[in-house]
Each structure stands twice: as structure tokens, then as C-alpha cells.
mmCIF file with all atom_site columns, C-alpha atoms in Angstrom:
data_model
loop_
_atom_site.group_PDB
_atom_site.id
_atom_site.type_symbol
_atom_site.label_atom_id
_atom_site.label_alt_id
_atom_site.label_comp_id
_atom_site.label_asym_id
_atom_site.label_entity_id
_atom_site.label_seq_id
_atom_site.pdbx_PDB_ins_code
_atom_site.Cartn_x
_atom_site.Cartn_y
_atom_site.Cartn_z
_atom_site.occupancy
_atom_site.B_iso_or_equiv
_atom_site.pdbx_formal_charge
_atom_site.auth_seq_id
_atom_site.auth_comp_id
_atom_site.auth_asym_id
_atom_site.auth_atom_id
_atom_site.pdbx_PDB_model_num
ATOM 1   C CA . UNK A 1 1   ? 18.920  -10.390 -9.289  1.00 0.00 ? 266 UNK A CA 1
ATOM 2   C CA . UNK A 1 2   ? 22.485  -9.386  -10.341 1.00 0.00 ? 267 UNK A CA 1
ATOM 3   C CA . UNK A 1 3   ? 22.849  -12.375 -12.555 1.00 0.00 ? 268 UNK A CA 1
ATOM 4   C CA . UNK A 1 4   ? 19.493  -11.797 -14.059 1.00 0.00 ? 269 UNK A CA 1
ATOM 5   C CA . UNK A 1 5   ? 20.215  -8.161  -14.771 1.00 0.00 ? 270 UNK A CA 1
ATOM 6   C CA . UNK A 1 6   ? 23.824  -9.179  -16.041 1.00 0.00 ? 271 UNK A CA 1
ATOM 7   C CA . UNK A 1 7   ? 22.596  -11.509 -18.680 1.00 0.00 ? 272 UNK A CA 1
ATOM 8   C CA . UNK A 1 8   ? 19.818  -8.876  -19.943 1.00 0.00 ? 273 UNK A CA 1
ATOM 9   C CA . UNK A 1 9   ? 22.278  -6.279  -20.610 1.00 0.00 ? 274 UNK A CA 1
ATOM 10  C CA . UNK A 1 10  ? 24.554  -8.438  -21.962 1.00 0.00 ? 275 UNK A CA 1
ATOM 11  C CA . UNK A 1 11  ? 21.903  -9.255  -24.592 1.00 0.00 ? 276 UNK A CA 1
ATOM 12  C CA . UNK A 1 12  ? 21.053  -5.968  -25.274 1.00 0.00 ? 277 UNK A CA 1
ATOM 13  C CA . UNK A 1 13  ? 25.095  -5.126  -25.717 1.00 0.00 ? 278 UNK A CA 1
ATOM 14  C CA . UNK A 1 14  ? 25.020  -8.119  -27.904 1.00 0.00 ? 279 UNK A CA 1
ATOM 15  C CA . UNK A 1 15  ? 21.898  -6.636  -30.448 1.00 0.00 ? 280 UNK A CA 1
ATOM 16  C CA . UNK A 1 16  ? 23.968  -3.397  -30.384 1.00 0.00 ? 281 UNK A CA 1
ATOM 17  C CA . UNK A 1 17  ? 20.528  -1.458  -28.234 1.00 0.00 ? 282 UNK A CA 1
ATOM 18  C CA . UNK A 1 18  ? 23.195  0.053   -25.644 1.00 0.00 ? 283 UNK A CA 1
ATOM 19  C CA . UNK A 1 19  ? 26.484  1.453   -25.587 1.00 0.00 ? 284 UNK A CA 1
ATOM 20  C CA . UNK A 1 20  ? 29.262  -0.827  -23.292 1.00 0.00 ? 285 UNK A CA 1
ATOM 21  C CA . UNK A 1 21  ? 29.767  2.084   -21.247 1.00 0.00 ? 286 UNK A CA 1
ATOM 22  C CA . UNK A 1 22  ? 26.064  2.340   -20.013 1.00 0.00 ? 287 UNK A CA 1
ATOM 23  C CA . UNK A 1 23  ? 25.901  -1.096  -18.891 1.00 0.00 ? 288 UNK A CA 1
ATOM 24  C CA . UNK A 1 24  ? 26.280  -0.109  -14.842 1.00 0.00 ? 289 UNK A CA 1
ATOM 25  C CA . UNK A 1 25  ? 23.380  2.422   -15.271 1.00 0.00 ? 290 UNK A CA 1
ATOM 26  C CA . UNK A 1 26  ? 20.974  0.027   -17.307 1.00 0.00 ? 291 UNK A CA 1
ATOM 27  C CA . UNK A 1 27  ? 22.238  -3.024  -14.515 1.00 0.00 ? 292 UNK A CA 1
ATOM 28  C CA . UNK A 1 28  ? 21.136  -0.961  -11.736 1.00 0.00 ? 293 UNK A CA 1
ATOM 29  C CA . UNK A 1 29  ? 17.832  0.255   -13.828 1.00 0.00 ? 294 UNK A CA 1
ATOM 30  C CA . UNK A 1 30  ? 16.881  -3.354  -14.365 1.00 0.00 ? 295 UNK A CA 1
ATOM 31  C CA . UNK A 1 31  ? 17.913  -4.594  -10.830 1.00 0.00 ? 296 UNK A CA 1
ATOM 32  C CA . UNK A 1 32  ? 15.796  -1.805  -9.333  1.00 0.00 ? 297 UNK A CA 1
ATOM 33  C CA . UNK A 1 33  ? 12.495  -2.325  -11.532 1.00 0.00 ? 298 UNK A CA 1
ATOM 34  C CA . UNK A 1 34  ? 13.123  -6.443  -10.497 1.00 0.00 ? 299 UNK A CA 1
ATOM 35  C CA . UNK A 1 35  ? 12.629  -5.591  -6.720  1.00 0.00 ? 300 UNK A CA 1
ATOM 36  C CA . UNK A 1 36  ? 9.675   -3.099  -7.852  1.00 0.00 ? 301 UNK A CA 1
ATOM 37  C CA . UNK A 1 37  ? 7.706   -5.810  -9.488  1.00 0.00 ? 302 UNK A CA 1
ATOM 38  C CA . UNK A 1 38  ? 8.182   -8.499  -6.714  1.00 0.00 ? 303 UNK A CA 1
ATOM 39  C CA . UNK A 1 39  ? 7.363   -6.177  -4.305  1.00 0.00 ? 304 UNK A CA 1
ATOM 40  C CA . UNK A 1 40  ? 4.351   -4.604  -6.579  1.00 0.00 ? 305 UNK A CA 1
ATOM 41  C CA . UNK A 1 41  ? 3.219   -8.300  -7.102  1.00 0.00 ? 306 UNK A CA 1
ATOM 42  C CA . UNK A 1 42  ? 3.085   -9.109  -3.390  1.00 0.00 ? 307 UNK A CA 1
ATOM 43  C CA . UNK A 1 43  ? 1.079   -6.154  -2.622  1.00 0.00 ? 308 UNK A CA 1
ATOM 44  C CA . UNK A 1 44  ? -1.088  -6.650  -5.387  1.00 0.00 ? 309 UNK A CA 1
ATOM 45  C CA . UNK A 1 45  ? -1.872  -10.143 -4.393  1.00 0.00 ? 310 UNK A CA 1
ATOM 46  C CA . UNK A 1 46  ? -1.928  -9.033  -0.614  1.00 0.00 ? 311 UNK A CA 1
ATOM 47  C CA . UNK A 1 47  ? -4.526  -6.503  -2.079  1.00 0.00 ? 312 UNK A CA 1
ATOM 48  C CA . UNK A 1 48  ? -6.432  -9.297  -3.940  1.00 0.00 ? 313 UNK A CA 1
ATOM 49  C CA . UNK A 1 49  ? -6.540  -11.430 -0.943  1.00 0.00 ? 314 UNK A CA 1
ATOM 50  C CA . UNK A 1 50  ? -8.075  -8.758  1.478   1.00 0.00 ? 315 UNK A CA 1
ATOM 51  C CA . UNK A 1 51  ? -10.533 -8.005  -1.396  1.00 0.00 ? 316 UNK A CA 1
ATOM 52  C CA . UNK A 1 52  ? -8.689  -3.831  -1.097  1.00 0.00 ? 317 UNK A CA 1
ATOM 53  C CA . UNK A 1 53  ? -8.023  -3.365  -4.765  1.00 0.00 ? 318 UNK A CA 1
ATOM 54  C CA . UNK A 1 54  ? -8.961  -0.044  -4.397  1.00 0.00 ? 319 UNK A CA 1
ATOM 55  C CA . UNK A 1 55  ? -7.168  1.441   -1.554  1.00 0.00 ? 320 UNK A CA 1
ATOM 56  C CA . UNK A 1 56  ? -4.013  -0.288  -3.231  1.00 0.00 ? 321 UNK A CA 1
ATOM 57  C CA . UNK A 1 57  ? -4.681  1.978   -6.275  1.00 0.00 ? 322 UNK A CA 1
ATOM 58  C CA . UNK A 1 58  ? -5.505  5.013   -4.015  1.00 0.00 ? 323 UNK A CA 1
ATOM 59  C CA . UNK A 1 59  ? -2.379  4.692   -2.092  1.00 0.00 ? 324 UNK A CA 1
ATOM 60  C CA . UNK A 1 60  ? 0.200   3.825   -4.925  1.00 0.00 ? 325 UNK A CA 1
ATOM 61  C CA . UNK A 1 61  ? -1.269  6.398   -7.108  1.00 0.00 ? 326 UNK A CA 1
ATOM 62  C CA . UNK A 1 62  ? -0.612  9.003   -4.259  1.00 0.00 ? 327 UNK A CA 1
ATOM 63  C CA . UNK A 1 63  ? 2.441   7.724   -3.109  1.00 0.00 ? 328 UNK A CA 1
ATOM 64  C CA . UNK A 1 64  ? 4.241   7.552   -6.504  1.00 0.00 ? 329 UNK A CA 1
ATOM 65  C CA . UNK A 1 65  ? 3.215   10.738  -7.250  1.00 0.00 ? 330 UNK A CA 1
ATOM 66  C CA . UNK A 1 66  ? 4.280   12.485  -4.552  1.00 0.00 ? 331 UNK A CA 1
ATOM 67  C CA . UNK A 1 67  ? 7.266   10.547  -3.757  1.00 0.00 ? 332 UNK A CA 1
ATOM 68  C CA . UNK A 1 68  ? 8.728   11.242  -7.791  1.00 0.00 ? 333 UNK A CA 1
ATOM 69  C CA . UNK A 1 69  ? 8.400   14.871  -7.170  1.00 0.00 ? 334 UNK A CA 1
ATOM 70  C CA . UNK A 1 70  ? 8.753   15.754  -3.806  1.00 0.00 ? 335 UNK A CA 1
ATOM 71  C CA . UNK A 1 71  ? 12.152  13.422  -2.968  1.00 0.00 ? 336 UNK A CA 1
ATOM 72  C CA . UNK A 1 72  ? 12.849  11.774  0.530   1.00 0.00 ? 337 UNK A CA 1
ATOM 73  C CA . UNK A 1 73  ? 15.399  9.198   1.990   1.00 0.00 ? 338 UNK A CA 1
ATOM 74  C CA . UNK A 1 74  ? 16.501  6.299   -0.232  1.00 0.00 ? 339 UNK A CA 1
ATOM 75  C CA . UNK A 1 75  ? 17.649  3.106   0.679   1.00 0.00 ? 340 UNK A CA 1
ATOM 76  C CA . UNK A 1 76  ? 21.200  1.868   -0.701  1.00 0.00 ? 341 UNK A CA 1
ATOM 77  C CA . UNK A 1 77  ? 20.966  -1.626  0.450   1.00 0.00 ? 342 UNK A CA 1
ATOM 78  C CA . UNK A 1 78  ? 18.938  -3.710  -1.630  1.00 0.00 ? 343 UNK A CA 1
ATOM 79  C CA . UNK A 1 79  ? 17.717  -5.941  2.077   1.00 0.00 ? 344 UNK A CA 1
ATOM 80  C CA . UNK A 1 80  ? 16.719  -2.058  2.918   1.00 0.00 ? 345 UNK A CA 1
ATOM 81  C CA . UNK A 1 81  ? 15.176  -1.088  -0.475  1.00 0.00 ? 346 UNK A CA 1
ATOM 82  C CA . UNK A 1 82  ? 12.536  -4.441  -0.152  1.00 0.00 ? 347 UNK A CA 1
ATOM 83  C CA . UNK A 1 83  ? 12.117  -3.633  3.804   1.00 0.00 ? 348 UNK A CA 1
ATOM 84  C CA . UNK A 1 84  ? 11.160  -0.356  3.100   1.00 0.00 ? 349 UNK A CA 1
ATOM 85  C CA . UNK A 1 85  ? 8.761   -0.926  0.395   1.00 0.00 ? 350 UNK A CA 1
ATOM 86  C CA . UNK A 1 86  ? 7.000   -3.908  2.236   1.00 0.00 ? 351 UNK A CA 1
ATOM 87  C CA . UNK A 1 87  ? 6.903   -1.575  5.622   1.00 0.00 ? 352 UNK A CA 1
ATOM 88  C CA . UNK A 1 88  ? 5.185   1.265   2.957   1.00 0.00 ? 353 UNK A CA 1
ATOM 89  C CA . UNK A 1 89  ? 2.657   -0.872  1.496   1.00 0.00 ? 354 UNK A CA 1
ATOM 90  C CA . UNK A 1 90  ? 1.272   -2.457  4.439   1.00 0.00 ? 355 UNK A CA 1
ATOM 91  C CA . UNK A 1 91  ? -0.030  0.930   6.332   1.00 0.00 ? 356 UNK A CA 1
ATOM 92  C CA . UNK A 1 92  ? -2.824  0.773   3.199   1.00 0.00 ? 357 UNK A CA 1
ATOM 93  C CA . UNK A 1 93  ? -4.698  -2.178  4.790   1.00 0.00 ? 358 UNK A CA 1
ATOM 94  C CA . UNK A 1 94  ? -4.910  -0.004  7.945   1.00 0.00 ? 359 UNK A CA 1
ATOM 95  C CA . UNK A 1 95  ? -7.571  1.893   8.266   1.00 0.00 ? 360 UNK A CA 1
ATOM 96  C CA . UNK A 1 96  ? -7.592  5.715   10.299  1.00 0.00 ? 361 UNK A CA 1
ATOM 97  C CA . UNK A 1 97  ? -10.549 5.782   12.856  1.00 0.00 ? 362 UNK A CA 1
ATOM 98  C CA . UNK A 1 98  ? -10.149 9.167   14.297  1.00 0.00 ? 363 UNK A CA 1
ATOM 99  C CA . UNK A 1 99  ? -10.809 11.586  11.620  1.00 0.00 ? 364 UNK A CA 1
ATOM 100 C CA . UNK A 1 100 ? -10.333 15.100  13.280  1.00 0.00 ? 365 UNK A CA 1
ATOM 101 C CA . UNK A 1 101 ? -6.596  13.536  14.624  1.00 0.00 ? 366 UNK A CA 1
ATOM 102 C CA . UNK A 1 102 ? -6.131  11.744  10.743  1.00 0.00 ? 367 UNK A CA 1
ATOM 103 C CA . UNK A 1 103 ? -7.377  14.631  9.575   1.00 0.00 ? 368 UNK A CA 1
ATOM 104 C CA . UNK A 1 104 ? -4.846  17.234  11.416  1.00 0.00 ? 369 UNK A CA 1
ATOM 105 C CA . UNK A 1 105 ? -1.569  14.791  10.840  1.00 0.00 ? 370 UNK A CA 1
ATOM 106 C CA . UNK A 1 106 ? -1.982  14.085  6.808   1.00 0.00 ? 371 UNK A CA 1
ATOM 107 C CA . UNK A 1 107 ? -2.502  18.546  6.931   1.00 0.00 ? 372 UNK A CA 1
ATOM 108 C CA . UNK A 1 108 ? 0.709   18.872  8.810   1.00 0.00 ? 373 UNK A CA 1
ATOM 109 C CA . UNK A 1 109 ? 2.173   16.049  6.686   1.00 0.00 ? 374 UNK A CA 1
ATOM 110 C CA . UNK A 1 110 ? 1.847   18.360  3.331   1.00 0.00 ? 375 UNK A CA 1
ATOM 111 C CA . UNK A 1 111 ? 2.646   21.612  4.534   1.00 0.00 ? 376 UNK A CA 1
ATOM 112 C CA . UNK A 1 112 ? 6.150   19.737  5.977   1.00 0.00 ? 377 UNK A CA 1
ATOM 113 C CA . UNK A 1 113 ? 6.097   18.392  2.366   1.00 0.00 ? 378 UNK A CA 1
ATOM 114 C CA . UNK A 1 114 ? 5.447   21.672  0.358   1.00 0.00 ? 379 UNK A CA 1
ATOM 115 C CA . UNK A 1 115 ? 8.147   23.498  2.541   1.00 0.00 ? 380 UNK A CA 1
ATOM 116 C CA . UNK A 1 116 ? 11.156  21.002  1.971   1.00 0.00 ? 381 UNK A CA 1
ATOM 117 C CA . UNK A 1 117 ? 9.968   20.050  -1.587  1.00 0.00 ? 382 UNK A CA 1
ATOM 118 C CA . UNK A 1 118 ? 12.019  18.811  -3.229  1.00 0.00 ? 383 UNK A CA 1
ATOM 119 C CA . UNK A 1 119 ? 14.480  16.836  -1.972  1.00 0.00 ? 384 UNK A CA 1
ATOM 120 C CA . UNK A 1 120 ? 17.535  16.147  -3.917  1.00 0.00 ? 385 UNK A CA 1
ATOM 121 C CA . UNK A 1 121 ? 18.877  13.138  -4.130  1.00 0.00 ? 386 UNK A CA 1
ATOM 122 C CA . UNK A 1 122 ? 22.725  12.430  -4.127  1.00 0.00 ? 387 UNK A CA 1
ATOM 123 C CA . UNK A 1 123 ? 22.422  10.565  -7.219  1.00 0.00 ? 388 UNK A CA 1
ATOM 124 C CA . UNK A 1 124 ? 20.406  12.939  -8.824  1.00 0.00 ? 389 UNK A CA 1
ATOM 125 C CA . UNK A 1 125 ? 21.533  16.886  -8.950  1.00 0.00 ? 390 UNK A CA 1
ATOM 126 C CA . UNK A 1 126 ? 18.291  19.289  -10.078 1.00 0.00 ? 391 UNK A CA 1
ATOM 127 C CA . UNK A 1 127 ? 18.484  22.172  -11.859 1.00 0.00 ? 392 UNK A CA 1
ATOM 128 C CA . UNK A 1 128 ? 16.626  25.536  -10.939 1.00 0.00 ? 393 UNK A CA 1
ATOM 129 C CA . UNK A 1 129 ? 13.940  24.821  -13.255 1.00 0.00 ? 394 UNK A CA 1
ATOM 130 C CA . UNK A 1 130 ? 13.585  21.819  -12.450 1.00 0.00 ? 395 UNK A CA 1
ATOM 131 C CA . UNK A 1 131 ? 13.413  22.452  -9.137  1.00 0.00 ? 396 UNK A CA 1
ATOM 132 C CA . UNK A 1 132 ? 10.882  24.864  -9.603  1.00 0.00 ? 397 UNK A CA 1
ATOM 133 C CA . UNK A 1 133 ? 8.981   22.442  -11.647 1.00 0.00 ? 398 UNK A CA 1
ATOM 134 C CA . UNK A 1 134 ? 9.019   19.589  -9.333  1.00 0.00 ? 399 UNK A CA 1
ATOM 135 C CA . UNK A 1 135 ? 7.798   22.515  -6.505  1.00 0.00 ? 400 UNK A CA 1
ATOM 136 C CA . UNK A 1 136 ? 5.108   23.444  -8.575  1.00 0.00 ? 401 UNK A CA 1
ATOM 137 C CA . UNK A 1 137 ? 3.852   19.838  -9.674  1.00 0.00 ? 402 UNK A CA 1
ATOM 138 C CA . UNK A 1 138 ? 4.220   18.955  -5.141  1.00 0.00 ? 403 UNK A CA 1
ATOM 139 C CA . UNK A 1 139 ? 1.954   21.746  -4.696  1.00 0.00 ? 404 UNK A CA 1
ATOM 140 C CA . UNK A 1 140 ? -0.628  21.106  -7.531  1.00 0.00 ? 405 UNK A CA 1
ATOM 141 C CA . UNK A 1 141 ? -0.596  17.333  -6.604  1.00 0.00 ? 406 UNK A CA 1
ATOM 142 C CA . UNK A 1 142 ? -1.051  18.521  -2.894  1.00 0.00 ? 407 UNK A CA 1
ATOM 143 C CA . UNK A 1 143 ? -4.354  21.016  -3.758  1.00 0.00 ? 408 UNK A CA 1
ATOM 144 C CA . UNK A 1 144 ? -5.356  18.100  -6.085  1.00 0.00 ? 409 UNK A CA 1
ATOM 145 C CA . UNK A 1 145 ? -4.744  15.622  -2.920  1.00 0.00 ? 410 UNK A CA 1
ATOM 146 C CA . UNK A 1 146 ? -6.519  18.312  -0.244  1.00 0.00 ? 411 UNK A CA 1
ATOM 147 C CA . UNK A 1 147 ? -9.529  18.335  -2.616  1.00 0.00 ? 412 UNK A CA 1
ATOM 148 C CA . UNK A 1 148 ? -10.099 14.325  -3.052  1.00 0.00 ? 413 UNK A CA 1
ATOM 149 C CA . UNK A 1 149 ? -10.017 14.355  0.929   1.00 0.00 ? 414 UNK A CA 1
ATOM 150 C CA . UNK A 1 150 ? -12.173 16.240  1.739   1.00 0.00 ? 415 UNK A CA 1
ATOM 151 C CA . UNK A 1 151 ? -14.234 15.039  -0.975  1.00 0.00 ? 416 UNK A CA 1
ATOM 152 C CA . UNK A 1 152 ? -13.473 11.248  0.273   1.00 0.00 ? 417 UNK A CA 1
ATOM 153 C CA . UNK A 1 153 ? -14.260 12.428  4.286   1.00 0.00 ? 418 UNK A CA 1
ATOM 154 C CA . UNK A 1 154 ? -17.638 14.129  3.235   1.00 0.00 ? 419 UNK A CA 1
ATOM 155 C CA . UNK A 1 155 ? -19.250 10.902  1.099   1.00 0.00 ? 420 UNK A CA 1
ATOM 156 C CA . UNK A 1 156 ? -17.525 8.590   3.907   1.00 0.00 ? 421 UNK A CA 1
ATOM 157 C CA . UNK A 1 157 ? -15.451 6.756   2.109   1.00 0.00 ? 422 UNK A CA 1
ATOM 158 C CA . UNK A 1 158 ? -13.143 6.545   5.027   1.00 0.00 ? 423 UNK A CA 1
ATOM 159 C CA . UNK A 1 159 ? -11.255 3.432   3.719   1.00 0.00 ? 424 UNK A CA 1
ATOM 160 C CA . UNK A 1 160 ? -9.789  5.580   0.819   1.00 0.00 ? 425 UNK A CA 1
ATOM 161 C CA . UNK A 1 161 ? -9.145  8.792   2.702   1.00 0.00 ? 426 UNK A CA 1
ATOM 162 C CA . UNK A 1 162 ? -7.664  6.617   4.417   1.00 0.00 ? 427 UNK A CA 1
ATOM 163 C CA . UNK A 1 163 ? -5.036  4.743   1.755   1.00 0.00 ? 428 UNK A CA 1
ATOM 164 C CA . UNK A 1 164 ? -4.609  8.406   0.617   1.00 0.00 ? 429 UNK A CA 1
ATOM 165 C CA . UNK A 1 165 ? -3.715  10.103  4.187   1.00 0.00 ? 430 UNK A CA 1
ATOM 166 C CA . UNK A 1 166 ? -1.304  6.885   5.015   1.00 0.00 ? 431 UNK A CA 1
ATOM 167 C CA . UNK A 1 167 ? 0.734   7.540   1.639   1.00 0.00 ? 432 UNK A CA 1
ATOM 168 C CA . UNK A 1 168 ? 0.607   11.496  2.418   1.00 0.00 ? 433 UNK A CA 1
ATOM 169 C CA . UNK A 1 169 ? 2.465   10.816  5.590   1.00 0.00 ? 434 UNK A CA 1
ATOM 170 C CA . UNK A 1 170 ? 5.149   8.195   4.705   1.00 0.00 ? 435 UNK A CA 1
ATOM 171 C CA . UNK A 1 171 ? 6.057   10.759  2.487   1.00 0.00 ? 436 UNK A CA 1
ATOM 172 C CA . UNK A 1 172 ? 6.455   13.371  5.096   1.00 0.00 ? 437 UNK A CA 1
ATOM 173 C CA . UNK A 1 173 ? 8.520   10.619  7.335   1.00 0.00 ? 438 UNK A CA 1
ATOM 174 C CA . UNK A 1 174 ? 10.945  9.933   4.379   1.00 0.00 ? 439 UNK A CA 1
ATOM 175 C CA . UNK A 1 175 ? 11.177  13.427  3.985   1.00 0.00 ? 440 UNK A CA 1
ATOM 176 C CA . UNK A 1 176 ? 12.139  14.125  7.766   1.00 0.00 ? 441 UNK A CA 1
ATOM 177 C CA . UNK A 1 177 ? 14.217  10.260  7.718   1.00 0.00 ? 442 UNK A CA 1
ATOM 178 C CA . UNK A 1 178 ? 16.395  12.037  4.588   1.00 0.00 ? 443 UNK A CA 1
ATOM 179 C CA . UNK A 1 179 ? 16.560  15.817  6.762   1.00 0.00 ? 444 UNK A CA 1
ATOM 180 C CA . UNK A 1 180 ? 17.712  13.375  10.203  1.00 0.00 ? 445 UNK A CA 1
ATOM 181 C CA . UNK A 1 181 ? 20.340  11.716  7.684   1.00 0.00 ? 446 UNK A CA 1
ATOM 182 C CA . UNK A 1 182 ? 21.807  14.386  6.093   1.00 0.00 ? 447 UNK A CA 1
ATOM 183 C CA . UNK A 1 183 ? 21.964  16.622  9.261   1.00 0.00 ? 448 UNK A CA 1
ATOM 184 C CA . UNK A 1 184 ? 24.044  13.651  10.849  1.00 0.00 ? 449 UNK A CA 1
ATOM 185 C CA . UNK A 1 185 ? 26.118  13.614  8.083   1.00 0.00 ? 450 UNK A CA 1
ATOM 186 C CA . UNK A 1 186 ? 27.520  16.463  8.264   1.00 0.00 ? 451 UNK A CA 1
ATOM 187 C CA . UNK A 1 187 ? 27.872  16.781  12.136  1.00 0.00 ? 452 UNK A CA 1
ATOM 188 C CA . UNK A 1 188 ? 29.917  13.208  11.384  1.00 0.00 ? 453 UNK A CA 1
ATOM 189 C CA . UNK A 1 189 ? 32.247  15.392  8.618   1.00 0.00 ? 454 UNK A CA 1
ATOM 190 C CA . UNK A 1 190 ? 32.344  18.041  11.134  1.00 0.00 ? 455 UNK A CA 1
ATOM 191 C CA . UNK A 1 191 ? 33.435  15.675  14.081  1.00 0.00 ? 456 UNK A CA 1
ATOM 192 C CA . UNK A 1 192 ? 36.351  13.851  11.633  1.00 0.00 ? 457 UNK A CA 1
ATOM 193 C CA . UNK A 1 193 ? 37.234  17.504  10.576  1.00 0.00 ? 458 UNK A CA 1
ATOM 194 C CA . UNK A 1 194 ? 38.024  18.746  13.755  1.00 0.00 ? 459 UNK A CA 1
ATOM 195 C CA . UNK A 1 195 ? 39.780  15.204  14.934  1.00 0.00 ? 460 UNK A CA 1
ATOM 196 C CA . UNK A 1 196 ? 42.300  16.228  12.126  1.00 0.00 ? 461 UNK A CA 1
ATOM 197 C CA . UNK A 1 197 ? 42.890  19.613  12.854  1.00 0.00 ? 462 UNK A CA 1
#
């Protein structure tokens, strides 16, 4: 992947399209949106196979969504960033049986989600408005989300509410993975602190 990203940027350096000096940031881009389309593809085929087109759609839609504006853990390893997004696209070819239980964990799952949103990420510093956009946008998408479930539950389209309460929660867990990390962090800086003192 690093070769392939090398040799694009060095043709777009070459047709004068970026500066030299942005070629880390547009290396990374590229490297990043290579692992998103291999692992987009081999959902979408998984999808395809299992004939669940739809709840692939459903859940992605949902997921991306949420996950652009509300924030969560992110991988740094590259073996980690594929894991993880195989591990989050499988749950949509689960289906929830128990809809009261479902029903109570993907509610929990956005109020824990409009409380901490959003999340900044250490590669990406917010402002105050835009932390008060991305806020707003969490909790629009989340009403927005609320509706379509209930909606979904009362026609019985289970297998949707379903894709849709499944990307609701991973959401919430890389929101609590990223509050677990960060927390350990800084007991870890705390704990080499006082070893120096």
C-alpha cells in the first residue's frame, strides 16, 4: 500500500497538483482510502453473497454518519485499522431477536453518544463551533435515527432495525474504547511523573 500511495503522489508532484511539502498528508490520505475500499469491497461482496444489500446500506449509512460526527477510538496500526473494520462490518449480518433488550441497549447506546459527543481526535483539534456543530448534527442524526426505529420496529422490518441498532452501538463501544484509552493514558503519565519526582 505504501508503494502504491508513493508512486501516486509522486505523479501528482510531478503534474505540479500538490505542493512537496503535503506529500505525507496526501500519502496517508491515499493509504487510508486503499484499506477503505478493500475493506468496502469485501463487505459489499460479503453483502452480495448473503443476498443483504440492504442492511449493508442501512448500517454503513448509520455508521458513517455517526461515526464522522460523533468521534471514537482510532486505530494507528494499519493490521488494527483492517481488524477493526472487518470486526464492524460483520455484526450487520447478525440479526437482534429480542426487541425490548435491542431495543433498551441501542437507547442507552445514543444517550452515551449524545453526552460525550464529540470526541476529539489527537490528530484532529475542533474548534468551539465546530464542536457545537458536530453536537448539533449527533443529536439531529440521533432524533433522525430514533424515528427510522421505531418506524422500522412497528412495520417489522426487524432485519434493518437491526443493521441500524448494531451500527448505533459500535459507535457507543468506540466511544467508551477511546474514554478507557485516554483515561489510561494519563494514569500511565501520572505513574512516570511521580517515578521521576
Amino acid at each position: 500500500m505504501q508503494k502504491v500511495a508513493e508512486i501516486l503522489v509522486g505523479k501528482m508532484r510531478a503534474h505540479s497538483l500538490i505542493d512537496s511539502s503535503d506529500s505525507n498528508i496526501y500519502e496517508y490520505g491515499i493509504k487510508n482510502l486503499i484499506y477503505i475500499g478493500i475493506n468496502l469491497l469485501w463487505a459489499i461482496g460479503f453483502a452480495v453473497y448473503l443476498g443483504k444489500c440492504i442492511e449493508l446500506l442501512v448500517f454503513l449509512f448509520t455508521f458513517i454518519i455517526l461515526r464522522s460526527y460523533a468521534g471514537g477510538l482510532h486505530c494507528k496500526r494499519k493490521f488494527c485499522l483492517i481488524l477493526s473494520n472487518i470486526i464492524v462490518l460483520l455484526p450487520i449480518f447478525v440479526e437482534i431477536k429480542n426487541n425490548f433488550v435491542s431495543l433498551l441497549c441501542v437507547l442507552i447506546s445514543m444517550v452515551e453518544i449524545a453526552f460525550f459527543s464529540p470526541m476529539e481526535n489527537q490528530n484532529k483539534k475542533m474548534s468551539m463551533d465546530e464542536e457545537i456543530r458536530y453536537r448539533k448534527t449527533v443529536h439531529i442524526t440521533l432524533a433522525v435515527c430514533l424515528c427510522i426505529l421505531i418506524i422500522m420496529l412497528s412495520l417489522g422490518y426487524f432485519r434493518l432495525y437491526s443493521s441500524m441498532g448494531v451500527a448505533i452501538i459500535l459507535v457507543c463501544l468506540l466511544q467508551i474504547l477511546n474514554i478507557f484509552k485516554e483515561n489510561t493514558v494519563k494514569k500511565l503519565k501520572g505513574l512516570m511523573r511521580d517515578k521521576c519526582l
